[in-house]
Coordinates of C-alpha atoms in Angstrom, one line a residue:
M585 CA 167.5 71.9 85.5
K586 CA 166.4 68.4 84.2
K587 CA 166.1 68.3 80.4
P588 CA 163.2 65.9 79.4
F589 CA 162.5 67.8 76.3
R590 CA 164.1 68.4 72.9
L591 CA 164.2 71.5 70.7
A592 CA 161.2 71.8 68.4
S593 CA 161.5 72.3 64.7
A594 CA 160.4 75.6 63.2
A595 CA 157.5 73.9 61.5
L596 CA 156.3 72.4 64.8
A597 CA 156.5 75.8 66.4
V598 CA 154.3 77.4 63.7
A599 CA 151.9 74.5 64.1
L600 CA 151.6 74.9 67.8
L601 CA 150.8 78.6 67.5
A602 CA 148.2 77.8 64.9
A603 CA 146.6 75.1 67.1
V604 CA 144.1 77.5 68.9
P605 CA 140.6 76.4 67.9
A606 CA 139.1 78.6 65.1
H607 CA 135.8 79.3 66.8
A608 CA 135.5 82.6 68.6
A609 CA 135.8 82.9 72.3
T610 CA 132.6 83.6 74.2
P611 CA 133.0 87.1 75.6
L612 CA 132.8 87.9 79.3
A613 CA 129.4 89.7 79.3
Q614 CA 128.8 91.0 82.8
A615 CA 128.6 94.8 82.8
H616 CA 131.5 96.7 84.3
N617 CA 131.0 98.0 87.8
P618 CA 130.7 101.8 87.4
Y619 CA 132.6 102.4 90.6
L620 CA 135.7 100.4 89.7
A621 CA 138.4 100.7 87.0
Q622 CA 136.9 100.0 83.6
S623 CA 139.4 97.2 82.9
Y624 CA 139.6 93.5 82.5
N625 CA 141.4 93.2 85.8
N626 CA 140.2 95.5 88.6
Q627 CA 140.3 93.3 91.7
T628 CA 141.9 90.2 93.2
H629 CA 139.7 87.7 91.3
W630 CA 139.9 89.8 88.1
D631 CA 136.3 91.2 88.0
D632 CA 133.1 91.5 90.0
A633 CA 131.9 88.0 88.8
A634 CA 135.2 86.6 90.3
S635 CA 135.5 84.8 87.0
D636 CA 139.3 84.4 87.1
S637 CA 139.2 84.5 83.3
T638 CA 139.8 86.9 80.5
D639 CA 139.2 87.2 76.7
I640 CA 143.0 87.8 76.3
A641 CA 144.9 85.1 74.3
V642 CA 148.0 83.6 75.8
P643 CA 150.3 81.9 73.2
R644 CA 149.9 78.1 73.0
G645 CA 153.1 76.1 72.6
F646 CA 155.8 74.5 74.7
F647 CA 158.5 76.7 76.1
E648 CA 161.4 76.9 78.6
V649 CA 162.3 80.1 80.3
T650 CA 165.5 81.9 79.3
P651 CA 167.1 84.9 81.1
E652 CA 165.9 87.3 78.5
S653 CA 162.3 86.1 78.6
V654 CA 161.6 86.9 82.3
Q655 CA 161.8 89.9 84.5
L656 CA 161.5 90.1 88.3
I657 CA 160.7 93.1 90.4
P658 CA 161.5 91.8 93.9
N659 CA 158.9 92.2 96.7
E660 CA 159.1 92.7 100.5
S661 CA 156.8 89.8 101.2
V662 CA 154.1 87.8 99.4
G663 CA 152.3 90.0 96.9
L664 CA 148.9 88.7 95.8
P665 CA 146.6 91.4 94.4
S666 CA 147.6 92.8 91.0
M667 CA 145.4 94.9 88.8
S668 CA 145.5 97.0 85.7
D669 CA 143.9 100.0 84.0
T670 CA 144.6 102.1 80.9
V671 CA 145.5 105.7 81.7
A672 CA 145.9 108.2 78.8
G673 CA 146.4 105.3 76.4
Q674 CA 149.0 103.5 78.6
E675 CA 148.4 100.2 80.3
I676 CA 149.4 100.6 84.0
Q677 CA 149.8 97.8 86.5
W678 CA 149.2 98.2 90.3
W679 CA 150.7 95.4 92.3
W680 CA 150.6 94.8 96.0
S681 CA 154.2 93.8 96.8
G682 CA 153.8 92.7 100.4
F683 CA 153.8 96.0 102.4
G684 CA 153.6 98.5 99.6
L685 CA 151.8 99.3 96.4
R686 CA 153.9 99.4 93.3
K687 CA 152.8 101.2 90.1
V688 CA 154.5 99.8 87.0
K689 CA 154.3 99.9 83.2
A690 CA 156.0 98.0 80.4
A691 CA 158.4 100.0 78.3
G692 CA 160.7 98.5 75.7
G693 CA 159.7 95.0 76.8
K694 CA 160.6 95.7 80.4
L695 CA 158.7 96.6 83.5
V696 CA 159.4 100.1 84.8
E697 CA 158.4 101.2 88.3
I698 CA 156.6 104.5 88.2
A699 CA 155.8 105.0 91.9
R700 CA 155.2 103.3 95.2
S701 CA 153.4 103.9 98.4
D702 CA 154.3 101.8 101.5
I703 CA 152.3 101.0 104.6
P704 CA 153.9 100.7 108.1
V705 CA 155.0 97.1 109.0
K706 CA 153.7 96.3 112.5
L707 CA 155.0 92.8 112.6
P708 CA 157.5 91.9 115.3
N709 CA 161.1 91.2 114.3
F710 CA 160.7 92.4 110.8
A711 CA 163.6 94.1 109.0
P712 CA 163.5 95.0 105.3
V713 CA 166.0 93.6 102.9
S714 CA 167.3 95.0 99.6
A715 CA 166.2 93.8 96.1
E716 CA 169.5 92.1 95.7
E717 CA 169.2 90.4 99.1
R718 CA 165.7 89.2 98.0
R719 CA 167.2 87.7 94.8
A720 CA 169.9 86.0 97.0
Q721 CA 167.2 84.5 99.2
A722 CA 165.6 82.9 96.1
A723 CA 168.9 81.5 95.0
A724 CA 169.6 80.1 98.4
I725 CA 166.2 78.5 98.6
Q726 CA 166.7 77.0 95.2
K727 CA 169.8 75.2 96.4
F728 CA 167.9 73.7 99.4
I729 CA 165.1 72.6 97.0
E730 CA 167.6 70.9 94.6
A731 CA 169.2 69.1 97.5
R732 CA 165.8 68.2 98.9
D733 CA 167.0 69.5 102.2
E734 CA 163.7 70.4 103.9
K735 CA 165.3 70.9 107.4
G736 CA 168.0 73.2 106.0
L737 CA 165.3 75.1 104.1
L738 CA 163.2 75.6 107.2
D739 CA 166.2 76.7 109.3
Y740 CA 167.1 79.2 106.5
V741 CA 163.7 80.8 106.1
K742 CA 163.3 81.1 109.9
S743 CA 166.6 82.9 110.1
Q744 CA 165.8 85.6 107.6
P745 CA 165.2 89.2 108.9
N746 CA 162.2 89.8 106.7
R747 CA 160.1 87.0 108.2
V748 CA 160.3 84.7 105.1
A749 CA 158.9 81.7 107.1
T750 CA 155.6 83.5 107.8
A751 CA 155.4 85.6 104.6
S752 CA 152.0 84.3 103.5
S753 CA 150.2 84.6 106.8
D754 CA 151.8 88.0 107.3
Q755 CA 149.8 89.3 104.4
V756 CA 146.5 88.5 106.2
A757 CA 147.8 90.3 109.3
N758 CA 149.6 93.3 107.8
G759 CA 149.4 93.2 104.1
A760 CA 146.6 92.7 101.6
V761 CA 145.0 89.6 100.1
Y762 CA 141.8 91.0 98.6
A763 CA 141.6 94.5 97.1
V764 CA 139.9 96.6 94.5
L765 CA 141.0 99.3 92.0
T766 CA 138.5 102.1 91.8
R767 CA 137.4 104.1 88.8
D768 CA 140.0 106.8 89.8
D769 CA 142.6 104.1 90.2
A770 CA 142.6 104.2 94.0
F771 CA 143.7 101.0 95.6
I772 CA 141.6 99.8 98.5
G773 CA 142.7 96.8 100.5
C774 CA 142.2 95.2 103.9
N775 CA 144.2 93.2 106.4
G776 CA 143.7 92.0 110.0
R777 CA 141.3 94.6 111.4
Q778 CA 142.0 97.6 109.1
V779 CA 141.0 98.9 105.7
F780 CA 143.2 101.2 103.8
R781 CA 143.1 103.3 100.6
I782 CA 145.9 104.6 98.4
D783 CA 145.0 107.3 95.9
Q784 CA 146.8 108.7 92.8
Q785 CA 148.2 112.2 93.0
D786 CA 146.7 112.8 89.5
P787 CA 144.4 110.0 88.3
K788 CA 144.6 111.2 84.7
N789 CA 148.4 111.2 84.5
P790 CA 149.9 107.7 83.9
A791 CA 153.2 109.0 85.4
S792 CA 151.5 110.3 88.6
G793 CA 152.9 109.4 92.0
M794 CA 150.7 108.0 94.7
K795 CA 149.5 109.5 98.0
P796 CA 150.2 107.9 101.4
A797 CA 147.8 105.3 102.5
R798 CA 144.7 106.4 104.6
F799 CA 143.6 103.8 107.2
T800 CA 140.6 103.0 109.2
T801 CA 140.7 100.5 112.1
L802 CA 137.7 98.4 112.5
P803 CA 136.3 98.2 116.0
A804 CA 136.9 95.1 118.1
S805 CA 133.2 94.6 118.6
L806 CA 133.0 93.5 114.9
F807 CA 135.2 90.5 115.6
D808 CA 134.5 87.1 117.3
N809 CA 137.8 85.3 118.0
E810 CA 136.0 82.4 119.6
R811 CA 133.8 81.7 116.6
A812 CA 136.8 82.0 114.2
R813 CA 138.9 79.6 116.2
A814 CA 136.1 77.0 116.6
K815 CA 135.8 76.1 112.9
T816 CA 139.0 77.4 111.2
R817 CA 142.7 76.8 111.3
L818 CA 143.3 80.5 111.9
P819 CA 144.2 82.0 115.3
G820 CA 141.6 84.7 115.5
D821 CA 138.9 86.7 113.7
M822 CA 139.9 89.1 111.0
S823 CA 138.7 90.9 107.8
F824 CA 138.9 88.6 104.8
G825 CA 137.2 89.4 101.5
M826 CA 136.6 92.7 99.8
G827 CA 134.5 94.0 96.9
M828 CA 132.4 96.9 95.6
S829 CA 128.7 96.8 95.2
F830 CA 127.3 98.0 91.8
N831 CA 125.6 100.9 93.7
G832 CA 128.9 102.2 95.1
Y833 CA 129.5 100.8 98.6
L834 CA 132.7 99.2 99.7
V835 CA 132.0 95.7 101.2
I836 CA 134.1 93.4 103.3
N837 CA 133.5 90.2 105.1
T838 CA 135.1 88.7 108.2
L839 CA 136.2 85.2 109.1
G840 CA 133.8 85.3 112.1
G841 CA 130.7 85.6 109.9
K842 CA 130.0 89.3 109.4
V843 CA 129.5 91.4 106.2
I844 CA 130.2 95.1 106.5
T845 CA 129.5 98.1 104.2
L846 CA 131.7 101.2 104.2
N847 CA 131.8 104.5 102.5
R848 CA 134.3 104.0 99.6
E849 CA 135.8 107.5 100.0
T850 CA 135.9 108.0 103.8
L851 CA 136.1 104.3 104.8
E852 CA 133.5 105.0 107.4
I853 CA 131.4 102.0 108.5
I854 CA 127.8 102.2 107.4
D855 CA 126.2 98.8 108.3
T856 CA 127.0 95.3 109.6
Y857 CA 125.3 92.0 109.0
T858 CA 125.9 88.8 111.1
T859 CA 125.1 85.3 110.0
A860 CA 122.6 83.4 112.1
G861 CA 124.5 80.2 112.5
A862 CA 126.7 80.2 115.6
D863 CA 129.5 78.4 113.8
E864 CA 129.2 80.1 110.4
S865 CA 132.4 81.5 109.0
F866 CA 133.4 83.3 105.8
M867 CA 136.7 81.8 104.5
N868 CA 136.7 83.3 101.0
S869 CA 135.8 86.6 99.3
F870 CA 132.6 87.2 97.3
A871 CA 131.2 88.3 94.0
T872 CA 129.0 91.3 93.3
G873 CA 126.5 91.9 90.5
P874 CA 124.0 94.5 89.1
E875 CA 121.0 92.5 90.3
A876 CA 118.7 93.9 93.1
N877 CA 119.3 97.5 91.9
G878 CA 123.0 97.1 92.0
G879 CA 123.1 95.8 95.6
A880 CA 123.7 92.1 95.0
V881 CA 126.5 90.5 97.1
Y882 CA 127.1 86.7 96.6
V883 CA 128.9 85.4 99.6
A884 CA 129.3 81.8 100.9
S885 CA 129.7 80.8 104.5
N886 CA 130.8 77.2 105.4
T887 CA 127.1 76.2 105.5
T888 CA 125.1 78.6 103.3
M889 CA 125.2 80.4 100.0
Y890 CA 123.8 84.0 100.4
R891 CA 122.7 86.7 98.2
L892 CA 122.7 89.8 100.5
V893 CA 121.5 93.1 99.1
V894 CA 123.1 96.5 99.8
D895 CA 120.4 99.1 99.5
A896 CA 120.7 102.7 98.2
N897 CA 121.8 103.9 101.7
G898 CA 124.4 101.2 102.2
K899 CA 122.2 99.1 104.6
I900 CA 122.5 95.3 104.2
R901 CA 119.3 93.5 103.6
D902 CA 118.6 89.7 103.9
D903 CA 114.8 89.7 103.3
E904 CA 113.1 88.3 100.2
A905 CA 111.3 91.6 99.5
S906 CA 114.7 93.2 99.0
G907 CA 115.8 90.5 96.6
A908 CA 118.0 88.6 99.1
W909 CA 118.0 84.8 99.6
A910 CA 119.9 82.1 101.4
A911 CA 120.5 78.4 100.4
K912 CA 122.1 75.6 102.3
Y913 CA 124.6 73.3 100.7
D914 CA 126.7 70.3 101.9
R915 CA 129.3 71.6 104.3
G916 CA 131.1 68.3 104.5
I917 CA 133.8 67.7 107.1
Q918 CA 137.0 69.3 108.1
M919 CA 139.6 68.5 105.4
P920 CA 143.4 68.5 105.6
S921 CA 145.4 71.7 104.9
P922 CA 145.3 73.9 102.9
K923 CA 141.6 74.0 103.6
I924 CA 141.0 76.6 106.3
G925 CA 137.9 75.0 107.6
D926 CA 134.9 73.0 106.4
G927 CA 132.4 74.0 103.7
T928 CA 133.3 75.6 100.4
G929 CA 136.9 76.5 99.5
S930 CA 135.6 78.8 96.8
T931 CA 135.0 82.5 96.3
P932 CA 131.6 82.4 94.6
T933 CA 131.8 82.9 90.8
L934 CA 129.0 84.3 88.7
M935 CA 128.1 82.5 85.4
G936 CA 125.6 83.3 82.6
F937 CA 124.9 86.9 81.4
G938 CA 123.3 86.5 78.0
P939 CA 119.5 86.7 77.4
D940 CA 119.2 82.9 76.8
E941 CA 121.7 81.9 79.5
D942 CA 120.9 80.6 83.0
K943 CA 121.9 83.2 85.6
L944 CA 124.0 81.2 88.2
V945 CA 126.5 81.6 91.0
V946 CA 128.9 78.7 91.4
I947 CA 131.0 77.2 94.2
T948 CA 132.5 73.8 95.1
D949 CA 131.0 72.3 98.2
G950 CA 132.6 70.7 101.3
A951 CA 131.8 67.0 100.4
K952 CA 134.7 64.5 100.6
K953 CA 134.6 64.4 96.8
M954 CA 133.5 68.0 96.3
R955 CA 130.6 68.8 94.0
L956 CA 130.5 71.7 91.6
V957 CA 127.3 73.5 92.7
S958 CA 125.4 76.1 90.8
F959 CA 122.6 78.2 92.4
W960 CA 120.0 80.3 90.6
R961 CA 121.3 83.8 91.4
D962 CA 118.2 85.7 90.5
G963 CA 114.7 84.3 89.7
M964 CA 114.1 80.6 89.3
P965 CA 112.5 79.2 86.2
A966 CA 108.7 79.0 86.2
G967 CA 107.6 75.6 87.7
W968 CA 111.1 74.8 89.0
K969 CA 111.2 71.9 91.4
Q970 CA 114.0 71.0 93.8
K971 CA 116.4 68.4 92.3
P972 CA 116.8 65.2 94.3
G973 CA 119.8 65.1 96.5
T974 CA 120.2 68.9 96.8
Q975 CA 119.7 70.8 100.0
S976 CA 117.8 73.7 98.5
P977 CA 115.5 74.4 95.6
R978 CA 117.8 77.4 94.9
I979 CA 120.5 74.8 93.7
A980 CA 120.2 74.6 89.9
D981 CA 122.4 71.5 89.7
Q982 CA 125.4 69.9 91.4
I983 CA 127.8 67.3 90.1
E984 CA 130.5 65.3 91.9
V985 CA 134.0 66.2 90.7
D986 CA 135.7 62.9 89.7
M987 CA 139.4 63.3 88.9
G988 CA 140.2 59.7 88.3
P989 CA 141.2 56.5 90.2
G990 CA 142.9 56.8 93.5
L991 CA 141.6 60.3 94.2
D992 CA 139.0 59.5 96.9
I993 CA 139.3 63.0 98.5
V994 CA 138.9 65.9 96.1
Q995 CA 138.8 69.4 97.6
S996 CA 139.9 72.8 96.4
E997 CA 140.9 76.0 98.3
Q998 CA 140.6 77.8 94.9
S999 CA 137.7 79.6 93.3
V1000 CA 136.0 78.0 90.3
S1001 CA 137.3 79.6 87.0
I1002 CA 134.4 80.3 84.6
Y1003 CA 134.4 81.4 81.0
G1004 CA 131.1 81.4 79.0
D1005 CA 129.5 78.0 79.8
Q1006 CA 132.6 76.3 80.9
A1007 CA 134.1 75.8 84.4
F1008 CA 137.5 74.7 85.6
V1009 CA 138.5 73.3 89.0
V1010 CA 141.6 71.9 90.7
N1011 CA 142.3 69.6 93.6
N1012 CA 144.5 70.9 96.4
I1013 CA 144.4 67.9 98.8
L1014 CA 147.4 65.5 98.8
T1015 CA 146.6 61.8 98.0
R1016 CA 148.8 60.9 101.0
E1017 CA 149.7 63.5 103.6
E1018 CA 153.2 63.2 104.9
P1019 CA 154.3 64.9 108.2
Q1020 CA 155.6 68.5 107.6
L1021 CA 158.4 70.1 109.6
S1022 CA 156.3 73.3 109.7
H1023 CA 152.8 74.1 108.8
D1024 CA 153.5 77.8 107.9
S1025 CA 151.9 78.2 104.5
Y1026 CA 154.9 79.8 102.8
Y1027 CA 157.2 76.9 103.8
V1028 CA 154.6 74.2 102.9
N1029 CA 154.1 75.8 99.5
L1030 CA 157.9 75.8 98.9
V1031 CA 158.2 72.1 99.5
N1032 CA 155.0 70.6 98.1
G1033 CA 155.7 69.5 94.6
A1034 CA 159.3 70.5 94.8
T1035 CA 160.9 68.2 97.4
R1036 CA 157.9 65.9 97.8
P1037 CA 154.8 65.0 95.8
G1038 CA 152.1 67.6 95.5
P1039 CA 148.3 67.2 95.2
V1040 CA 147.1 66.1 91.7
G1041 CA 143.9 66.7 89.8
A1042 CA 142.2 69.1 87.4
A1043 CA 138.8 68.9 85.6
G1044 CA 136.7 70.8 83.1
F1045 CA 132.9 71.1 83.1
K1046 CA 130.3 72.5 80.8
W1047 CA 126.8 74.0 81.6
D1048 CA 123.8 73.0 79.5
N1049 CA 121.3 75.9 79.5
R1050 CA 118.6 73.8 78.0
R1051 CA 118.8 71.0 80.6
H1052 CA 120.0 73.2 83.5
A1053 CA 122.7 70.7 84.2
W1054 CA 126.5 70.2 84.4
T1055 CA 128.4 67.8 82.3
Q1056 CA 132.0 66.8 83.1
Q1057 CA 134.1 67.1 80.0
W1058 CA 137.4 65.8 81.1
A1059 CA 139.7 65.1 84.1
R1060 CA 143.4 65.0 84.6
N1061 CA 145.2 63.2 87.5
D1062 CA 148.7 63.8 86.1
V1063 CA 148.9 67.6 86.8
S1064 CA 149.4 69.4 90.1
S1065 CA 148.3 72.8 91.1
I1066 CA 149.9 73.6 94.4
S1067 CA 148.3 76.9 95.6
V1068 CA 147.6 79.4 92.8
V1069 CA 144.2 80.5 91.7
P1070 CA 144.0 79.2 88.1
M1071 CA 142.9 81.3 85.2
I1072 CA 141.1 80.7 81.9
S1073 CA 142.4 82.4 78.8
G1074 CA 139.2 82.6 76.7
G1075 CA 141.1 83.8 73.7
S1076 CA 143.3 80.7 73.7
R1077 CA 140.6 78.3 75.0
M1078 CA 142.7 77.1 77.8
A1079 CA 142.9 76.9 81.6
I1080 CA 146.3 77.8 83.1
I1081 CA 147.8 76.5 86.4
D1082 CA 151.3 76.9 88.0
G1083 CA 152.5 73.6 89.3
Y1084 CA 153.9 70.2 88.1
F1085 CA 153.4 67.2 86.0
A1086 CA 152.9 64.2 88.4
G1087 CA 156.0 62.1 88.5
H1088 CA 158.3 65.0 87.5
W1089 CA 158.3 66.6 91.0
G1090 CA 160.8 69.4 91.4
D1091 CA 160.5 70.5 87.7
R1092 CA 158.0 73.3 87.8
H1093 CA 155.8 74.4 84.9
H1094 CA 153.0 76.8 84.0
I1095 CA 150.6 74.4 82.3
G1096 CA 147.8 75.3 79.8
M1097 CA 145.0 72.7 79.2
D1098 CA 142.5 72.9 76.4
L1099 CA 139.1 73.9 77.7
D1100 CA 137.2 71.3 75.6
T1101 CA 139.6 68.3 75.8
G1102 CA 141.9 68.9 78.8
K1103 CA 144.9 68.2 76.6
T1104 CA 148.2 70.0 77.4
V1105 CA 148.5 72.8 74.8
M1106 CA 150.9 75.0 76.6
S1107 CA 153.7 74.6 79.1
I1108 CA 156.4 76.9 80.3
R1109 CA 159.2 75.1 82.1
T1110 CA 160.7 77.0 85.0
G1111 CA 162.5 74.1 86.7
T1112 CA 163.7 74.4 90.3
N1113 CA 163.8 78.2 90.6
P1114 CA 161.4 79.2 93.4
M1115 CA 161.1 82.7 91.8
F1116 CA 158.3 81.2 89.6
N1117 CA 156.3 79.8 92.6
G1118 CA 152.9 81.5 92.3
M1119 CA 152.5 81.3 96.1
Y1120 CA 148.7 81.6 96.5
A1121 CA 148.3 84.4 93.9
P1122 CA 145.8 84.4 91.1
V1123 CA 147.6 83.7 87.8
K1124 CA 147.2 86.8 85.6
V1125 CA 148.3 88.2 82.3
D1126 CA 148.7 91.7 80.7
S1127 CA 146.8 92.9 77.7
E1128 CA 149.5 91.4 75.3
G1129 CA 149.2 87.9 76.8
H1130 CA 152.3 87.9 78.9
L1131 CA 152.0 86.1 82.2
L1132 CA 152.4 88.9 84.7
Y1133 CA 151.6 88.5 88.4
G1134 CA 153.1 88.5 91.9
M1135 CA 154.9 85.3 92.8
A1136 CA 157.0 84.1 95.8
F1137 CA 159.8 86.7 95.4
G1138 CA 158.2 89.4 93.4
M1139 CA 156.2 90.4 90.3
V1140 CA 157.3 88.3 87.3
R1141 CA 156.7 89.1 83.6
M1142 CA 157.1 86.1 81.2
D1143 CA 157.5 86.7 77.5
T1144 CA 157.1 83.5 75.5
S1145 CA 158.4 85.1 72.3
K1146 CA 161.8 85.2 73.9
M1147 CA 161.7 81.7 75.4
K1148 CA 163.3 78.5 74.0
R1149 CA 160.8 76.4 72.2
I1150 CA 160.8 72.7 73.3
E1151 CA 159.0 69.6 72.2
P1152 CA 156.3 68.1 74.4

């Protein structure tokens, strides 16, 4: 690895750890969904608000990984959802490892696998590889990256028996991208046109094994391939997002514009809602809240932000009398990859839970320079009038995201991270798009930032509850977030990405930026090793503040106390 840093003194190391601001973190105040695990991390986007944030502190400071500071549990394919719960006093992690669910815990500073439950792989020409073969694949790919041999890398990933080249898209077809962990620690996920549930043998025993998956196949009549192909880059219609309403119904949406409720135990379909627009698509998941008697579902198509309401019988309502609403926003135009289609790239995020806080739902829109858009998620203030330039009176405020000179296109395929009254967004669009040898998302994510420049840009915003307005606090055009869903560590007052510093391409870091100033207050240098490529997963941590989530080659646990301290 390159060595642009020097060892830090002990005094500097102490100062870095002490640099967290003294004021207390604003707690995440939304009530827990009674039908999900009562933990800080019970679904893909952490919680029902899809906040992508936590009160847990992650150590500030500047580090470089060492062999003893990291552990990898190899996967079968890309593993995105990772969740946690406390069982009989022990913190347990459930991680989707590609084509199976792993149940793990930390013991003696190491992850130990307790149990696993696999699902059948129905993909053509797939053959499993061993854990050691998976590690060998990472080592081989690292050599191609260091040689900047994109053609050799493509040939290599295409030749592997476990479909490395299409590992990311394979999760949509035969794995899981969005999932929830129920109050009995049952894992429910969806892929392609099926929903599946994996239960614990004994939910009260942390050492319990897991039952085989139970599946339901969604009928073909729920899918509209023509609509999906017309406005997205994907080849056909499929299930996409997943959540649980606060009144206990499993909810999924489809690329082709449908929202579906199911019985959470039997997985039987209860009701289906179809958007009115002929070219409307859902290209992200959704948030749920306790509003509307526990039935509120906040879901955004490429044209419209919706609050749909699931009633006491699981029926989906879109009428005002039930508490539902719909609001148009700027859908913009079709953007380059990784955007799937036009409109928002965000899973809606809920913001504001205190008695004196505005109750909002937040997305980024589809404008060439995206705007951060907040909608009144419940009642609007008395006498409220539509703001100039907005497409709906339901829009509380919107502000253009400016990430600095030279960034004329700013768009994100990631959800907005929210903590208290602060928001964090990244740009995922390249300043200058160069031809790619392949557009398979796994391959593109391996080379962007590693063998060629990646997208740049990150920005922090603050909501003013008195003025009902956004203020941009800072912007960075020298950091690059390739594909992960960023997180906010409220306990450390910082936003965390996995990516690069612009100009130091090929030298990968996890980067922590102060929420108030945007300054780099944490970095973990991982160099050229693709094992640390987050590969579209949400960045997550365990209760002790260790980075712990599924990456390109497996679940990685990173312990900064065992890393080498370096000077910024």
